[in-house]
PDB file of C-alpha atoms in Angstrom:
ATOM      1  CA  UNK A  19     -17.805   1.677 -11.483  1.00  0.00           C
ATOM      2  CA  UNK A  20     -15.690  -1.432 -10.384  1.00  0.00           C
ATOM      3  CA  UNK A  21     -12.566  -0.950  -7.975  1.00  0.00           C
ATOM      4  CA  UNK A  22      -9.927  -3.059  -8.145  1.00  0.00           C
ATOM      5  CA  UNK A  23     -10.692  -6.817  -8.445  1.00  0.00           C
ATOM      6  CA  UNK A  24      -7.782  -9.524  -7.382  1.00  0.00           C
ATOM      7  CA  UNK A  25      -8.529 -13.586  -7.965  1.00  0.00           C
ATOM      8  CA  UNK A  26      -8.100 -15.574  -5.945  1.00  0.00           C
ATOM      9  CA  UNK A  27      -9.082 -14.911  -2.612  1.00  0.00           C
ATOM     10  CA  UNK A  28      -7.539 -17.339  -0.774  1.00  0.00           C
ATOM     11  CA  UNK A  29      -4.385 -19.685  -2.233  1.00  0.00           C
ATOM     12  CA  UNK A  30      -2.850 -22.659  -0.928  1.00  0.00           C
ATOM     13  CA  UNK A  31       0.414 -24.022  -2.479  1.00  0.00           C
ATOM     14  CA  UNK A  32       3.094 -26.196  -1.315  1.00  0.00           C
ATOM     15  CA  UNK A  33       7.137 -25.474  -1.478  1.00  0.00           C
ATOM     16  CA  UNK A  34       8.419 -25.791  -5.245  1.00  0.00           C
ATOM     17  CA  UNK A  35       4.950 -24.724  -6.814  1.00  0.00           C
ATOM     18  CA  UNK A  36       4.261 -21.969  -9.292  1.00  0.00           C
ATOM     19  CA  UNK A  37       1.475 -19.297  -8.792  1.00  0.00           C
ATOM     20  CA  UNK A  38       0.037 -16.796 -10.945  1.00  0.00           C
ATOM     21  CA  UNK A  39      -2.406 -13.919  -9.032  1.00  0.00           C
ATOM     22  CA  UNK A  40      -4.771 -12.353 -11.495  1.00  0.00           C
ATOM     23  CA  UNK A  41      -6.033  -8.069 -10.729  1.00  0.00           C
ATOM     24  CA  UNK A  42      -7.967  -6.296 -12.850  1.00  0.00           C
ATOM     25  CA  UNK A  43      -7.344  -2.097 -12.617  1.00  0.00           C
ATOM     26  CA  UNK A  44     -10.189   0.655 -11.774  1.00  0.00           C
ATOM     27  CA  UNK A  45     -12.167   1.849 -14.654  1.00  0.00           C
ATOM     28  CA  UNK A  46     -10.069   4.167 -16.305  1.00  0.00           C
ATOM     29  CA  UNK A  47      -6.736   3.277 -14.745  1.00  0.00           C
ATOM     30  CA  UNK A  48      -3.623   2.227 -17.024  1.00  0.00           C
ATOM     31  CA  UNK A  49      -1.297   1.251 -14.593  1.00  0.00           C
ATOM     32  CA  UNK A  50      -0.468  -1.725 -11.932  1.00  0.00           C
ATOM     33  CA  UNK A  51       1.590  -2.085  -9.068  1.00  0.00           C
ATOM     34  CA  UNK A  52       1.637  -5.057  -6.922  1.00  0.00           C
ATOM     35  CA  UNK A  53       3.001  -5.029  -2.998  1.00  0.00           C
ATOM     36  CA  UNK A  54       3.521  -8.245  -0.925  1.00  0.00           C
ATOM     37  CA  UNK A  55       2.543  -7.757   2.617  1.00  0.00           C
ATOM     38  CA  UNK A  56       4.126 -10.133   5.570  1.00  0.00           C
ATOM     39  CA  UNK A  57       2.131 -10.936   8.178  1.00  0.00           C
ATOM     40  CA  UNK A  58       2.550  -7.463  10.859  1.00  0.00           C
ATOM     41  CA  UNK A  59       4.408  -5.606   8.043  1.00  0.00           C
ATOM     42  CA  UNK A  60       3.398  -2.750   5.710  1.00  0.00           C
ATOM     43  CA  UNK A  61       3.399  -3.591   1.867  1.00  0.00           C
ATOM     44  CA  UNK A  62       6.476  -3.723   0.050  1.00  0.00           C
ATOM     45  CA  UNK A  63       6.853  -2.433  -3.836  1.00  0.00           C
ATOM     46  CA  UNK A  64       7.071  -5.520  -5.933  1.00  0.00           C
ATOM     47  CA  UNK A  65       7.204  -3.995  -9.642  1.00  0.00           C
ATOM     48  CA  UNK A  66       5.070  -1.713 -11.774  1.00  0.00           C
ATOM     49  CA  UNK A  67       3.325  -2.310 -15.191  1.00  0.00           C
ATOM     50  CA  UNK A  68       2.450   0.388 -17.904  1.00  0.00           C
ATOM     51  CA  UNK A  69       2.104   0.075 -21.200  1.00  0.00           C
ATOM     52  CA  UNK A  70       2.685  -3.987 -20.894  1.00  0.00           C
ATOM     53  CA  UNK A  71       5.642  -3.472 -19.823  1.00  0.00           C
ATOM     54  CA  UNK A  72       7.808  -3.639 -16.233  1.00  0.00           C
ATOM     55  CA  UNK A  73       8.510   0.013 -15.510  1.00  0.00           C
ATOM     56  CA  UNK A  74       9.950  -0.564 -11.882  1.00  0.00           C
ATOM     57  CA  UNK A  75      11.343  -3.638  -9.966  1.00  0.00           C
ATOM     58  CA  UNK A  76      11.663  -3.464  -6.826  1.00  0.00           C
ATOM     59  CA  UNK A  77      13.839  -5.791  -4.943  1.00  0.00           C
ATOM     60  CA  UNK A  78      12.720  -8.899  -5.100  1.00  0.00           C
ATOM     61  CA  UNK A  79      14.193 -11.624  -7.143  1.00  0.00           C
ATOM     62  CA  UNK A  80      13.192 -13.202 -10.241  1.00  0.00           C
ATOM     63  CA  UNK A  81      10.905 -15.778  -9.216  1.00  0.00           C
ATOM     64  CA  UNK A  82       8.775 -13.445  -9.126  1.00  0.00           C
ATOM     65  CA  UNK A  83       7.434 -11.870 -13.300  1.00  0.00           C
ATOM     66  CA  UNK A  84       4.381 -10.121 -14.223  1.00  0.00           C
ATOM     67  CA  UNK A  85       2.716  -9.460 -16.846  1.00  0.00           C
ATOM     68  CA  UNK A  86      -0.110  -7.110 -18.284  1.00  0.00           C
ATOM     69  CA  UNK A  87      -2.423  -7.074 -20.536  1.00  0.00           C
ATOM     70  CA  UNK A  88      -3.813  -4.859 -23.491  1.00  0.00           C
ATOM     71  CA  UNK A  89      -7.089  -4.268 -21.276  1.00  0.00           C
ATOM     72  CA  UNK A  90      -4.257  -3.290 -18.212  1.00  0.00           C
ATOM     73  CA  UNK A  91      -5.018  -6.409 -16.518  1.00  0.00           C
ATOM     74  CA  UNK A  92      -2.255  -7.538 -14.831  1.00  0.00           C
ATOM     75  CA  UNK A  93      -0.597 -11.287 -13.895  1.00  0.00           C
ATOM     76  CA  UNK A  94       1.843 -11.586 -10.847  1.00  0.00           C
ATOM     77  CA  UNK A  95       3.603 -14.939 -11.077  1.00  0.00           C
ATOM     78  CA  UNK A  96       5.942 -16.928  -8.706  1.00  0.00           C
ATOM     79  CA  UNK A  97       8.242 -19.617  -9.204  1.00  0.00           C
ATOM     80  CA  UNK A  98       9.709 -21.948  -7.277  1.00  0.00           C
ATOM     81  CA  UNK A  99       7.360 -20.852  -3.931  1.00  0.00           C
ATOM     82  CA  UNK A 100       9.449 -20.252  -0.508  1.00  0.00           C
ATOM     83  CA  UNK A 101       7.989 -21.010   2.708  1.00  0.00           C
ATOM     84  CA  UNK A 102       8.581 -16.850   2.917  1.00  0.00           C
ATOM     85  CA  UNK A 103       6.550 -16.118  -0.247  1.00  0.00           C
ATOM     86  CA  UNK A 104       3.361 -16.828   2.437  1.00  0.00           C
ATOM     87  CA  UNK A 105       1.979 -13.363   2.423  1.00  0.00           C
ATOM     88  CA  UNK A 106      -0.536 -10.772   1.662  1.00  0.00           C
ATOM     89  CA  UNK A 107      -0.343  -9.886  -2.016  1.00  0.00           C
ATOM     90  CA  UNK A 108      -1.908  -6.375  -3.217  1.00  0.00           C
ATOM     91  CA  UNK A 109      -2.585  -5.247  -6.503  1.00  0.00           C
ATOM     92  CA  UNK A 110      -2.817  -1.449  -6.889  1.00  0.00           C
ATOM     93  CA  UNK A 111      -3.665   0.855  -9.974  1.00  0.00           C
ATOM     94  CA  UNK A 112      -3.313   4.305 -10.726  1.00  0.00           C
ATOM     95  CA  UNK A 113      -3.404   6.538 -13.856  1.00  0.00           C
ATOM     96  CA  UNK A 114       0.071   7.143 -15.326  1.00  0.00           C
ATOM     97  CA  UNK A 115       1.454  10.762 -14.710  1.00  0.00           C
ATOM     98  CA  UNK A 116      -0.643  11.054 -11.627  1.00  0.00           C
ATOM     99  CA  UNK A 117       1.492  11.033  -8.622  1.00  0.00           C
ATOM    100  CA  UNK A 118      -1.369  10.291  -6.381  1.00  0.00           C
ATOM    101  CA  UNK A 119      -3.827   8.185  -4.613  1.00  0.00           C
ATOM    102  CA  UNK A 120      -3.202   4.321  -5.556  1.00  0.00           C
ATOM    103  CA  UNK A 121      -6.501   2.423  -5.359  1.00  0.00           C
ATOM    104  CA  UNK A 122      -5.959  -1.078  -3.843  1.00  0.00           C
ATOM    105  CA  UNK A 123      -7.528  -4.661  -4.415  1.00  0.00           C
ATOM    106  CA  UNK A 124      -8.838  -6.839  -1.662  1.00  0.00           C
ATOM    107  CA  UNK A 125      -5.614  -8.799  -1.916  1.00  0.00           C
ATOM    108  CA  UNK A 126      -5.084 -12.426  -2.288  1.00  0.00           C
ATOM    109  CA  UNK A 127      -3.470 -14.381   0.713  1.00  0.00           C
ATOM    110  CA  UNK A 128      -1.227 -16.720  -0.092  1.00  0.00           C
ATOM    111  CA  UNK A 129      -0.011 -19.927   2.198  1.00  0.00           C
ATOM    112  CA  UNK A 130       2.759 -22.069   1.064  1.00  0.00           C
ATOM    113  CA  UNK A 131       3.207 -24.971   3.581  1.00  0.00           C
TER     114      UNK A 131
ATOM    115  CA  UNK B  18      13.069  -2.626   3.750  1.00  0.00           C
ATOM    116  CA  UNK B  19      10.625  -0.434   5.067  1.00  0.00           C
ATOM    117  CA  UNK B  20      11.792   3.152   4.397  1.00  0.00           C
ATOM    118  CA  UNK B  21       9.404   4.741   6.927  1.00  0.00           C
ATOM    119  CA  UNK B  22       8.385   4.299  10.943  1.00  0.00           C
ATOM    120  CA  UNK B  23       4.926   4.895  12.383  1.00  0.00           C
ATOM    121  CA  UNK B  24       5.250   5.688  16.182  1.00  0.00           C
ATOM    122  CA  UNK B  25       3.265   4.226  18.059  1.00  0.00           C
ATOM    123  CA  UNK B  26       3.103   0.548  16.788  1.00  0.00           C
ATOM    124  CA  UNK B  27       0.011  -0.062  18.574  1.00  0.00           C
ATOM    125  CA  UNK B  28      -2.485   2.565  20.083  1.00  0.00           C
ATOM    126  CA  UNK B  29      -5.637   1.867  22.242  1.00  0.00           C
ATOM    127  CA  UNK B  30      -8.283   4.482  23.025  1.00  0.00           C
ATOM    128  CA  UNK B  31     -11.445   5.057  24.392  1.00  0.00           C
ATOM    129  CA  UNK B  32     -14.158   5.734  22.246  1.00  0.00           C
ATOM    130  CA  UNK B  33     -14.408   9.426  21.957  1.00  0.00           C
ATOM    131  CA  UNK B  34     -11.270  10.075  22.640  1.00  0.00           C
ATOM    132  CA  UNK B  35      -8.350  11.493  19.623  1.00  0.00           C
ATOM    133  CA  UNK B  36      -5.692   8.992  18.061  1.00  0.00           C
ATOM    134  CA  UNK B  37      -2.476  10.687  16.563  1.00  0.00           C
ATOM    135  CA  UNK B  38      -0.070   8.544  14.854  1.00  0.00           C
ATOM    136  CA  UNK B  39       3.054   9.523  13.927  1.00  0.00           C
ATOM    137  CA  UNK B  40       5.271   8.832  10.713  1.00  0.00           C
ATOM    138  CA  UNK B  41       9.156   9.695   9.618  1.00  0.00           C
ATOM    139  CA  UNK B  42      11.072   8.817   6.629  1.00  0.00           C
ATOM    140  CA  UNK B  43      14.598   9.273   5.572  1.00  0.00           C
ATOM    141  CA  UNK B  44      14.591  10.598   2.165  1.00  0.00           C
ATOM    142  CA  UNK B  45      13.000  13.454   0.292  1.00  0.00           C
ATOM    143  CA  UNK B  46       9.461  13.274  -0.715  1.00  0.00           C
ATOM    144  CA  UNK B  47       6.693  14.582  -3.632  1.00  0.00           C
ATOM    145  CA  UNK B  48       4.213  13.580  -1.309  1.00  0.00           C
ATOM    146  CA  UNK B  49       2.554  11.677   1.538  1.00  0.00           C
ATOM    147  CA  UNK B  50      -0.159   9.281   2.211  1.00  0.00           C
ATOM    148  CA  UNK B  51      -2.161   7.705   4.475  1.00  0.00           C
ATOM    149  CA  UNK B  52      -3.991   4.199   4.298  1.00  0.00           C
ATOM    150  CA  UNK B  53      -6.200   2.139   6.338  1.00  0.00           C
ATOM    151  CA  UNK B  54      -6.144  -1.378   6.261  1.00  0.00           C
ATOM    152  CA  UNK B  55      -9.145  -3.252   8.326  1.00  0.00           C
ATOM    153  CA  UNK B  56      -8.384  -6.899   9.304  1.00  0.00           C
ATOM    154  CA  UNK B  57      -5.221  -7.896   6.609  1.00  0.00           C
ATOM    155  CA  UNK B  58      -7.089  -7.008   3.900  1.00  0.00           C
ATOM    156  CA  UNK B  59      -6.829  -3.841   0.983  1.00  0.00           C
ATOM    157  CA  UNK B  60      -5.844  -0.664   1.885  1.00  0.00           C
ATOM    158  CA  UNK B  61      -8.265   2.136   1.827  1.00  0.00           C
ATOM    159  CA  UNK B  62      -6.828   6.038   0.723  1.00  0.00           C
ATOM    160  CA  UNK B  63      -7.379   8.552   2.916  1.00  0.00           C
ATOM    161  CA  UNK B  64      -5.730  11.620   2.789  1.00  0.00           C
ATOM    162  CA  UNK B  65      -2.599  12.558   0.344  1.00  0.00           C
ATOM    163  CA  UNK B  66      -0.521  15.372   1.495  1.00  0.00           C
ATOM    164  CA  UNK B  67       1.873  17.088  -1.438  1.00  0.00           C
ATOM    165  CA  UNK B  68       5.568  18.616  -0.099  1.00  0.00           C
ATOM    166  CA  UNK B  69       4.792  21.798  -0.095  1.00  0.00           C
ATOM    167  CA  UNK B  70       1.613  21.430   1.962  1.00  0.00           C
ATOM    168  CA  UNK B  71       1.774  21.719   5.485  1.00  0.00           C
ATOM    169  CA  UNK B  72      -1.298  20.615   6.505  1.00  0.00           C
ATOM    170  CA  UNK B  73      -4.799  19.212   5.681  1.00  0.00           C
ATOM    171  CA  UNK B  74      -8.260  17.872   6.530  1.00  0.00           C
ATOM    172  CA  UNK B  75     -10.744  15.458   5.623  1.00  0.00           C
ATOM    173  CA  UNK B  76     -13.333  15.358   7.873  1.00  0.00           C
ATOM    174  CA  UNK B  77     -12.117  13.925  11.580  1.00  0.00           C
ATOM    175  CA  UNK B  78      -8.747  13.823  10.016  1.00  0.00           C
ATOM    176  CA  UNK B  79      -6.069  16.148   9.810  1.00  0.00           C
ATOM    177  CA  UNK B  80      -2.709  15.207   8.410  1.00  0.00           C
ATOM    178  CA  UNK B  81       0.627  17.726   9.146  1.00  0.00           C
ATOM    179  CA  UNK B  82       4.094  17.492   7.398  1.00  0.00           C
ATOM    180  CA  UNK B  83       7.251  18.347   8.999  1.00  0.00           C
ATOM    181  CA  UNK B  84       9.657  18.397   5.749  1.00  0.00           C
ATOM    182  CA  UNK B  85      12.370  19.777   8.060  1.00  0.00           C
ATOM    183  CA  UNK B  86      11.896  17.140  10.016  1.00  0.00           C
ATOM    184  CA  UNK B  87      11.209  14.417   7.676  1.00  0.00           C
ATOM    185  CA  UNK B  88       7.795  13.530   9.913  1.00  0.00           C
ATOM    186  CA  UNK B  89       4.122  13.863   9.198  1.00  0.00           C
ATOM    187  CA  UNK B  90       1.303  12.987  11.894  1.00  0.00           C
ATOM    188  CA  UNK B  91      -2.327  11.603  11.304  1.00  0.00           C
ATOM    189  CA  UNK B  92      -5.012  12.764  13.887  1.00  0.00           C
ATOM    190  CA  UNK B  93      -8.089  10.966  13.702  1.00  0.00           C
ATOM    191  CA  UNK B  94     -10.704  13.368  16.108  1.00  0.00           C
ATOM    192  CA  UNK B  95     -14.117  11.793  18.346  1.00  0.00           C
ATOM    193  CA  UNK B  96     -12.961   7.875  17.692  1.00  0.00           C
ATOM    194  CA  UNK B  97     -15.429   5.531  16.552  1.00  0.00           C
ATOM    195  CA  UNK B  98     -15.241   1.944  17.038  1.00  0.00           C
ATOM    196  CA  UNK B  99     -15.370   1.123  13.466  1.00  0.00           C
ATOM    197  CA  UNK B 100     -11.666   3.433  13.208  1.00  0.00           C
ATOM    198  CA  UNK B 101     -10.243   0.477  14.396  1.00  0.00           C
ATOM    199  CA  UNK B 102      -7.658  -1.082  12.025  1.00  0.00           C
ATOM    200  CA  UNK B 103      -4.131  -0.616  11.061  1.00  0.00           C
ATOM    201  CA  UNK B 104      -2.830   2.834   9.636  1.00  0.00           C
ATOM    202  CA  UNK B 105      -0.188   3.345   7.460  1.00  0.00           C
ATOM    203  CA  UNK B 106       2.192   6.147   5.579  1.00  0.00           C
ATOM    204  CA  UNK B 107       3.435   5.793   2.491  1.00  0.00           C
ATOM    205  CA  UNK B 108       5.633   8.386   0.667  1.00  0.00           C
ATOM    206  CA  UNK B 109       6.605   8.807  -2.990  1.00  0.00           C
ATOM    207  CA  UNK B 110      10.104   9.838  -3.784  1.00  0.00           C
ATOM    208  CA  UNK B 111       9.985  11.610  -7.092  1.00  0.00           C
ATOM    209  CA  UNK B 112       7.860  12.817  -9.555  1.00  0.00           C
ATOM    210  CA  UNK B 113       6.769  10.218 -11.956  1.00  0.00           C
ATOM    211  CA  UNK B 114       7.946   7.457  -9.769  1.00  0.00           C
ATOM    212  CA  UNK B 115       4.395   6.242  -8.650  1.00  0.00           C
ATOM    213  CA  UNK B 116       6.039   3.613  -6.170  1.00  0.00           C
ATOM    214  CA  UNK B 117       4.846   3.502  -2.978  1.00  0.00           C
ATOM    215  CA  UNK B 118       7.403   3.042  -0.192  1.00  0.00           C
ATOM    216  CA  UNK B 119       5.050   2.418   3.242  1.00  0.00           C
ATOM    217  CA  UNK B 120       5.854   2.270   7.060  1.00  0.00           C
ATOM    218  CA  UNK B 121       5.535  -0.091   9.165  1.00  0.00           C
ATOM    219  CA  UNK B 122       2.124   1.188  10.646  1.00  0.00           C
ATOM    220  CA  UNK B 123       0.028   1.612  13.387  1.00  0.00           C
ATOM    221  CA  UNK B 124      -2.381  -0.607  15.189  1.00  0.00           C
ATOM    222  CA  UNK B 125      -5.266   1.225  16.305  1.00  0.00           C
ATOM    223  CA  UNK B 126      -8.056  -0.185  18.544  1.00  0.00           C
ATOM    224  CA  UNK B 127     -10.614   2.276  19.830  1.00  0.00           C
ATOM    225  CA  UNK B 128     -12.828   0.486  23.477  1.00  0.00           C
ATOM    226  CA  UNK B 129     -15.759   0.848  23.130  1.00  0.00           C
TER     227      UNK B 129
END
């Protein structure tokens, strides 16, 4: 049974780019939440997806969009990158209804110079 | 904004020896949880603690809640080197809201 799966690993961008970070849920799970993660900081709630559609935001601004898919994969995109958009970025799913245990993805670390 | 505090930021222990971190929030919770995170990379689950719990074990850990307080504590017993990593709480507010609102963790290195 697969976890959580997040592509790509690594990602380099410069100021002004776009970037789109792919995760693909646990077996079984319906819903996604991705986190962005400063270097020495805990994660912090970016939005939710259920259903293919964005359940909760939370405050970040609209550069950054999502999207998921009808097999609950999930897209987190940025716009117009910030030297501050270099972080840790964490996809999480969970089953809807189930206030419980989120199961995390590897991450993907991004760098924009 | 982080909506929680671990105390201490960083911890180092001999190996052996017991780690307690500490955690408080502000607001009311449904219930509590605690990740590791090894090296900047995923977080791993390991213990969820509802409101009206007041405490709980999973093998060498054992997790307490303080509602009154707004605190909870994470005791990891007989350290190993390989607990070493960053801990973190994370609380959810209310029931159906599956966001996780996390602290801003612990460093833990256990000496060998």
């Amino acid at each position: 049974d697969a976890g959580v799966t997040q592509s790509p690993t690594h990602l380099i961008k410069t100021r002004g780019q776009q970037v789109t970070l792919r995760c693909s849920p646990k077996s079984g799970h319906d819903t996604v939440s991705w986190y962005q993660q400063a270097l020495g900081q805990g994660p912090q709630f970016i939005f939710q997806y259920y259903e293919e559609e964005e359940r909760q935001r939370g405050n970040f601004p609209d550069r950054f969009s999502g999207h998921q898919f009808p097999n609950y994969s999930s897209e987190l995109n940025v716009n117009a990158l910030l030297l501050g958009d270099s972080a840790l970025y964490l996809c999480a799913s969970s089953l809807a209804g189930r206030v419980g245990e989120q199961f995390f993805g590897p991450g993907t670390r991004l760098t924009v110079l | 904004s982080q909506q929680g505090e671990e105390d201490p930021q960083a911890l180092s222990i001999q190996e052996g020896e017991n780690a307690t971190m500490n955690c408080s929030y502000k607001t009311s919770i449904n219930n509590l949880q605690w990740y590791r995170q090894n090296s900047g990379r995923g977080l791993v689950h390991l213990i969820l603690i509802r409101s009206n719990e007041r405490e709980k074990h999973s093998g060498r850990l054992r997790v307490t809640l303080d509602t009154s307080k707004k605190s909870s504590s994470l005791l990891i017993t007989a350290s190993r080197a390989a607990d070493t990593a960053s801990y973190f709480c994370a609380r959810i507010s209310n029931f159906g809201n599956e966001k996780l609102t996390f602290g801003t963790g612990t460093r833990l290195t256990i000496i060998p």
